[in-house]
Amino acid sequence: MSTGVRNVFVVGLNDFNRERLETLRGAGAYRFHGIIAPEAVYDTEVFDIAAMLEEATRALEAFDGGVDAIVGYMDFPVSTMLPILCERFGTRSTSLESLLKCEHKYWSRKVQKEVIPDHIPAFTAFDPFDDDALTRIGEAGLYFPFFVKPIKSSGSRLGFRIDTPEDFYHAIERLREDIGLIADPFNTVLEHARLPDEIAAVDGHFCMAEEIIGGWQCTVEGYVFEGDVVSYGIVDSLRYPQVLSFFHYRYPSGLPDTIQDKMRELTDRVMRHIGFDDSAFNIEYFWDEVQDRIWLLEINTRISQSHCDLFEKVDGVSNQQVTIDLALGQRPDMPHRQGDYAVAAKFFHRVFFVDAVVTRVPSDEEVAALEADFPGTVIALQVTPGQRLSTLPEQDSYSYALAYIWMGAESPERLLENYDRLIARLVFEFDEIEG
């Protein structure tokens, strides 16, 4: 291994991530460089994949030095560009085909069905531009209620629970209007891959219909290093009562040990079968406590940025450590329970409006005072005065996130108490509210 400084290129590198990266183990021997501006992949819904790949390629070719690693922490479009760039420059990554077996939702379900059929819902692909789509879904054996989502989505966008034909046609209207924002650039990625004919016929403009699954939701964070699958942490995803919107992510998980062990076993089985390698991933699961059944919801081909601070608070280092180590060909050096807190969470402070205009957000001074009064807390406001909530990118279909709040505590109970006290002082105001 080279003893010199190693150049790590981060797609969409922003100041927030740079600060975290500089604290990783071994970071003194790395030099972090951004490629593709963060605003091109974060605060937009328009992704010109071909142009971004060309821009990144030019920047890397022009770099005066070695390209030792190319990484990213974002879902689409970053995750899907990484294998293409890494192959071009000979750096470590999983193959594009193995990545698409995770990210192309139909292909992913087909592959999962081959090895863990009892842990996935009934599913079928359909064309939202087909006027007979609802009939075809019924012919495939799916009946109300079911869930629909694009073949490739980002976050919870364009995901809908369907209880009636009216629900379906409302969802179809939204999907027809907006699906191209992800489908067109995703199809650009598919052109780079060798796809089976059955999968090539189901492009980014298609959707999935799936049997409703539910229960206690969590995420297994893991990686594969030279074929060895390692699950190093499980994070709970807790929702607001009666709605689909997330309330907070909590680490470590409160699930029974036997359930966590079973999820790790399923993770090992499916990731080996996919052929995923030398990269980080996370898998979202449900545990249906009534049926005592584990469901695999979806596979993501990256660490979760939302979890970085949680691992830092509880284990002592952000799980970005995993991404950097793997990209440099090293087995990840993640500590365990060496952080300052026994439990940590990322909270989503939301409003459940159809729309509104923000008239007031907490000032910098108010945010700083709250962070001082609750040590370890990080508050990231997501809105600005005068902003219409419907202009926020990457929201779910039911609410708007006003702020992300990371906190640590000595117990889950104290964590919630502290959050309630903080929120009472974090004041937003609105006008033109549509309920």
XYZ file of C-alpha atoms in Angstrom:
435
model
C 0.000 0.000 0.000
C 1.237 3.455 -0.904
C 2.471 5.565 1.996
C 1.778 8.855 0.210
C -1.322 11.001 0.388
C -4.277 9.266 -1.282
C -6.719 11.237 -3.409
C -10.378 10.520 -2.703
C -12.936 12.084 -5.036
C -16.414 12.631 -3.604
C -19.345 13.194 -5.946
C -21.426 16.122 -4.704
C -19.081 16.903 -1.798
C -20.509 19.636 0.442
C -19.090 21.361 3.524
C -21.218 19.257 5.891
C -19.761 15.990 4.577
C -16.229 17.378 4.239
C -16.170 18.183 7.970
C -17.218 14.623 8.819
C -14.734 13.065 6.409
C -11.853 15.002 7.962
C -12.565 13.281 11.320
C -12.373 9.699 10.010
C -9.658 7.295 11.060
C -6.682 7.719 8.755
C -8.078 10.938 7.272
C -4.690 12.657 7.700
C -3.400 10.471 4.857
C -6.282 11.337 2.527
C -7.012 14.392 0.432
C -10.718 14.848 -0.355
C -11.738 16.445 -3.646
C -15.252 17.277 -4.812
C -16.436 16.359 -8.307
C -19.820 17.508 -9.608
C -21.172 20.435 -7.597
C -23.418 19.468 -4.673
C -26.288 21.596 -5.986
C -26.313 19.466 -9.159
C -27.245 16.348 -7.158
C -28.896 17.642 -3.965
C -31.246 20.602 -4.436
C -32.671 19.820 -7.837
C -35.019 17.390 -9.510
C -33.392 17.660 -12.942
C -30.523 15.218 -13.512
C -28.561 15.254 -16.764
C -26.643 12.030 -16.162
C -24.742 12.087 -19.466
C -23.531 15.653 -18.872
C -22.526 14.903 -15.270
C -20.580 11.787 -16.289
C -18.799 13.797 -18.962
C -18.028 16.622 -16.525
C -16.692 14.201 -13.893
C -14.607 12.320 -16.454
C -13.015 15.545 -17.703
C -12.227 16.677 -14.151
C -10.672 13.336 -13.192
C -8.626 13.117 -16.394
C -7.347 16.660 -15.845
C -6.315 15.991 -12.240
C -2.580 16.256 -11.685
C -2.107 13.205 -9.504
C -3.436 9.705 -8.845
C -7.143 8.923 -8.607
C -7.216 6.493 -5.678
C -10.952 6.364 -4.936
C -14.269 7.733 -6.200
C -17.132 7.729 -3.687
C -20.530 9.243 -2.902
C -23.207 9.137 -0.219
C -26.296 10.077 -2.185
C -28.944 7.848 -3.680
C -29.878 8.542 -7.281
C -28.249 9.950 -9.332
C -24.911 9.654 -7.490
C -25.111 5.954 -6.581
C -25.782 4.895 -10.171
C -22.946 7.005 -11.619
C -20.258 5.652 -9.291
C -19.744 2.185 -10.871
C -19.495 3.800 -14.309
C -16.854 6.295 -13.147
C -14.982 3.713 -11.077
C -14.761 1.333 -14.032
C -13.419 4.128 -16.244
C -10.673 5.015 -13.761
C -9.892 1.571 -12.342
C -10.975 2.260 -8.765
C -12.839 -0.049 -6.363
C -16.615 -0.409 -6.705
C -19.258 -3.037 -7.193
C -20.276 -3.694 -10.806
C -23.041 -1.648 -12.419
C -25.106 -4.795 -12.990
C -24.923 -5.857 -9.321
C -25.842 -2.325 -8.284
C -28.856 -2.327 -10.611
C -29.977 -5.661 -9.129
C -30.503 -3.579 -5.991
C -31.729 -0.266 -7.403
C -33.976 -1.382 -10.301
C -36.920 -2.373 -8.111
C -38.355 -4.996 -10.453
C -34.987 -6.661 -11.107
C -34.258 -6.528 -7.398
C -37.507 -8.313 -6.484
C -36.886 -10.960 -9.141
C -33.422 -11.665 -7.722
C -34.646 -11.622 -4.118
C -37.397 -14.092 -4.993
C -34.724 -16.588 -6.069
C -33.199 -16.833 -2.570
C -35.587 -15.396 0.064
C -39.090 -15.895 -1.444
C -40.805 -16.063 1.965
C -39.553 -12.593 2.904
C -40.787 -10.482 -0.013
C -44.303 -9.312 -0.921
C -46.255 -10.263 -4.023
C -45.303 -7.833 -6.800
C -45.710 -6.957 -10.446
C -44.433 -4.272 -12.798
C -46.857 -2.066 -14.754
C -46.793 0.807 -17.206
C -48.488 3.900 -15.690
C -49.196 5.148 -19.225
C -51.254 2.002 -19.956
C -54.956 2.814 -19.512
C -55.573 -0.836 -18.585
C -52.852 -0.917 -15.905
C -55.272 -1.548 -13.025
C -56.778 -4.552 -14.817
C -53.307 -5.981 -15.497
C -52.342 -5.579 -11.833
C -55.436 -7.587 -10.857
C -54.587 -10.255 -13.427
C -51.178 -10.550 -11.755
C -52.946 -11.452 -8.493
C -52.691 -8.155 -6.622
C -55.835 -6.679 -5.087
C -56.662 -3.669 -2.907
C -54.935 -2.514 -0.838
C -51.533 -2.397 -2.502
C -48.622 0.022 -2.818
C -47.308 1.634 -5.996
C -43.942 3.272 -6.633
C -41.663 3.902 -9.612
C -39.177 1.249 -10.753
C -36.547 3.749 -9.653
C -37.445 6.369 -7.090
C -35.565 8.670 -4.785
C -36.553 8.809 -1.142
C -40.307 8.330 -0.675
C -41.271 10.408 -3.713
C -44.177 9.139 -5.806
C -44.996 6.266 -3.487
C -48.720 5.749 -2.836
C -50.923 3.397 -0.854
C -53.823 2.328 -3.044
C -57.091 1.384 -1.324
C -59.601 2.197 -4.082
C -59.693 2.721 -7.869
C -59.886 6.458 -7.168
C -56.609 6.250 -5.228
C -55.027 4.458 -8.165
C -56.114 7.007 -10.755
C -54.966 9.873 -8.534
C -51.562 8.168 -8.209
C -51.411 7.527 -11.960
C -52.067 11.203 -12.647
C -49.139 12.203 -10.405
C -46.892 9.479 -11.801
C -47.547 10.411 -15.417
C -46.779 14.018 -14.601
C -43.566 13.516 -12.621
C -42.059 10.068 -13.283
C -39.898 11.356 -16.143
C -37.772 13.374 -13.707
C -36.191 10.141 -12.498
C -37.068 7.766 -15.348
C -35.282 9.634 -18.131
C -31.907 9.921 -16.354
C -32.243 6.379 -14.963
C -32.706 5.091 -18.504
C -29.418 6.806 -19.393
C -27.743 4.654 -16.729
C -29.473 1.495 -17.994
C -27.912 2.093 -21.409
C -24.483 1.490 -19.812
C -25.488 -1.933 -18.433
C -25.844 -5.436 -19.816
C -29.450 -6.306 -18.975
C -31.450 -9.509 -19.432
C -34.183 -9.015 -22.038
C -36.927 -9.320 -19.403
C -35.377 -6.501 -17.377
C -34.526 -4.307 -20.378
C -38.249 -4.326 -21.273
C -39.094 -2.743 -17.905
C -37.424 0.651 -18.112
C -37.481 3.655 -15.793
C -40.969 4.734 -16.854
C -42.490 1.591 -15.371
C -43.846 1.241 -11.835
C -44.176 -1.470 -9.233
C -47.336 -2.651 -7.545
C -46.671 -4.559 -4.341
C -48.628 -6.261 -1.629
C -48.858 -4.077 1.486
C -46.249 -5.018 4.064
C -45.598 -3.359 7.360
C -44.496 -3.608 10.943
C -41.485 -2.353 12.819
C -39.228 -0.789 10.176
C -35.464 -0.775 10.402
C -32.349 -0.551 8.270
C -29.395 -2.935 8.308
C -26.218 -1.016 7.465
C -23.561 -3.229 5.951
C -20.825 -3.719 3.398
C -19.177 -6.395 1.290
C -15.389 -6.617 1.317
C -13.837 -9.116 -1.090
C -16.988 -11.258 -0.962
C -17.389 -11.099 2.831
C -20.786 -9.638 3.836
C -20.706 -7.682 7.121
C -23.715 -6.106 8.852
C -22.375 -3.649 11.421
C -25.457 -1.794 12.706
C -29.261 -1.774 12.679
C -31.157 1.535 12.811
C -34.886 1.767 13.619
C -37.159 3.917 11.408
C -40.059 5.145 13.509
C -43.066 6.871 11.938
C -45.528 9.497 13.045
C -48.756 7.874 14.348
C -51.279 6.930 11.624
C -49.191 8.228 8.686
C -46.368 7.008 6.455
C -44.014 9.922 7.223
C -40.885 9.201 9.258
C -40.637 10.734 12.739
C -37.097 9.642 13.590
C -34.305 7.184 12.907
C -32.884 5.651 16.100
C -29.658 3.761 16.739
C -29.061 1.185 18.080
C -32.178 -0.801 17.230
C -34.643 -1.858 19.899
C -35.600 -5.032 18.013
C -35.235 -8.427 19.754
C -31.786 -9.945 19.234
C -33.255 -13.006 17.472
C -34.921 -10.767 14.875
C -31.742 -8.758 14.338
C -29.780 -11.988 13.860
C -32.308 -13.246 11.288
C -32.097 -9.956 9.369
C -28.310 -10.273 9.232
C -28.655 -13.834 7.911
C -31.112 -12.726 5.180
C -28.806 -9.828 4.310
C -25.854 -12.175 3.872
C -27.862 -14.527 1.675
C -29.295 -11.901 -0.682
C -26.153 -9.772 -1.091
C -24.026 -12.843 -1.904
C -26.604 -13.936 -4.462
C -26.636 -10.503 -6.112
C -22.848 -10.525 -6.397
C -22.512 -7.135 -4.747
C -18.907 -6.512 -3.685
C -16.393 -3.968 -2.363
C -19.078 -1.410 -1.508
C -21.393 -0.296 1.263
C -25.141 -0.918 1.266
C -28.149 -0.764 3.515
C -31.297 -2.894 3.474
C -34.650 -1.758 4.826
C -36.774 -4.408 6.544
C -40.099 -4.720 8.328
C -40.699 -7.031 11.272
C -44.398 -7.898 11.424
C -44.598 -8.723 15.108
C -48.114 -10.238 14.884
C -47.141 -12.739 12.182
C -43.524 -12.884 13.437
C -42.486 -12.399 9.833
C -39.588 -10.388 8.384
C -40.122 -8.562 5.086
C -37.379 -7.097 2.917
C -38.528 -3.655 1.761
C -35.637 -2.453 -0.417
C -31.881 -2.426 -0.925
C -29.868 0.820 -1.148
C -26.354 0.787 -2.587
C -24.697 3.213 -0.165
C -24.510 4.084 3.489
C -27.338 6.277 4.722
C -26.217 9.888 5.177
C -28.999 10.243 7.723
C -27.248 7.663 9.903
C -23.732 9.167 9.859
C -24.204 11.271 12.977
C -25.932 8.372 14.774
C -22.927 6.088 14.329
C -20.614 8.919 15.335
C -22.579 9.556 18.533
C -22.951 5.883 19.533
C -19.950 4.088 18.013
C -17.457 6.946 17.853
C -16.997 7.368 14.076
C -19.343 8.203 11.201
C -20.081 5.182 9.015
C -18.593 7.181 6.158
C -15.502 5.325 7.380
C -16.910 2.248 5.661
C -17.265 3.936 2.279
C -13.761 5.428 2.282
C -12.021 2.261 3.477
C -13.775 0.081 0.897
C -13.051 2.491 -1.956
C -9.359 2.337 -1.020
C -9.367 -1.458 -0.940
C -9.188 -1.740 2.870
C -11.351 -3.712 5.287
C -13.456 -1.067 7.103
C -12.162 0.067 10.493
C -15.436 0.767 12.335
C -15.385 1.021 16.133
C -18.294 -0.260 18.236
C -20.007 1.591 21.123
C -17.090 3.972 21.636
C -19.175 7.149 21.212
C -20.458 9.660 23.785
C -24.074 8.457 23.834
C -25.929 5.191 24.405
C -28.603 6.095 21.847
C -28.957 8.665 19.071
C -31.604 9.766 16.589
C -32.278 11.888 13.555
C -35.667 13.581 13.954
C -37.804 14.946 11.122
C -39.741 17.998 12.295
C -42.703 18.066 9.896
C -45.934 19.820 9.029
C -48.807 17.951 7.430
C -50.108 20.692 5.162
C -51.118 20.308 1.530
C -49.152 23.523 1.004
C -48.227 26.799 2.718
C -45.820 29.710 2.545
C -43.135 29.912 5.237
C -43.166 33.342 6.921
C -40.740 32.707 9.802
C -37.921 30.289 10.569
C -35.737 30.144 13.684
C -32.816 32.588 13.524
C -29.173 31.523 13.538
C -28.986 32.774 17.128
C -32.006 30.709 18.173
C -30.561 27.583 16.565
C -27.159 28.151 18.192
C -28.817 28.621 21.603
C -30.718 25.346 21.253
C -27.600 23.465 20.155
C -25.801 24.865 23.208
C -28.635 23.930 25.594
C -28.789 20.369 24.206
C -25.132 19.286 23.848
C -24.362 17.170 20.794
C -27.460 18.376 18.966
C -27.263 19.423 15.309
C -30.166 21.333 13.736
C -30.395 21.648 9.942
C -33.253 23.900 8.784
C -34.771 22.844 5.465
C -36.874 25.920 4.642
C -36.395 29.676 4.278
C -38.769 32.644 4.768
C -40.970 33.201 1.736
C -40.574 29.625 0.506
C -43.617 27.699 -0.674
C -43.514 24.213 0.850
C -44.475 22.534 -2.434
C -41.145 23.720 -3.929
C -39.144 21.534 -1.510
C -37.400 18.652 -3.332
C -37.366 15.036 -2.141
C -40.453 15.124 0.099
C -42.837 12.247 0.750
C -46.415 12.436 -0.500
C -47.955 13.424 2.835
C -45.850 16.051 4.627
C -42.972 18.528 4.493
C -39.810 18.361 6.616
C -39.021 21.765 8.125
C -35.869 20.696 9.971
C -33.618 17.706 10.575
C -32.457 17.372 14.167
C -29.738 14.970 15.327
C -29.612 14.267 19.091
C -27.971 11.840 21.506
C -28.988 10.720 25.013
C -28.469 8.039 27.632
C -31.813 6.331 26.873
C -34.623 6.332 24.273
C -36.963 7.895 26.840
C -34.639 10.810 27.563
C -34.073 11.270 23.834
C -37.805 11.847 23.240
C -38.103 14.130 26.272
C -35.242 16.294 25.022
C -36.712 16.436 21.524
C -40.098 17.598 22.830
C -38.442 20.331 24.888
C -36.369 21.463 21.906
C -39.280 21.550 19.444
C -41.306 23.747 21.801
C -38.637 26.414 21.238
C -38.081 25.861 17.497
C -40.706 28.200 16.054
C -41.865 28.312 12.423
C -44.755 30.363 11.107
C -46.826 30.084 7.913
C -49.302 31.860 5.685
C -51.649 30.673 2.921
C -52.017 27.307 4.650
C -53.806 24.601 2.670
C -54.846 21.875 5.083
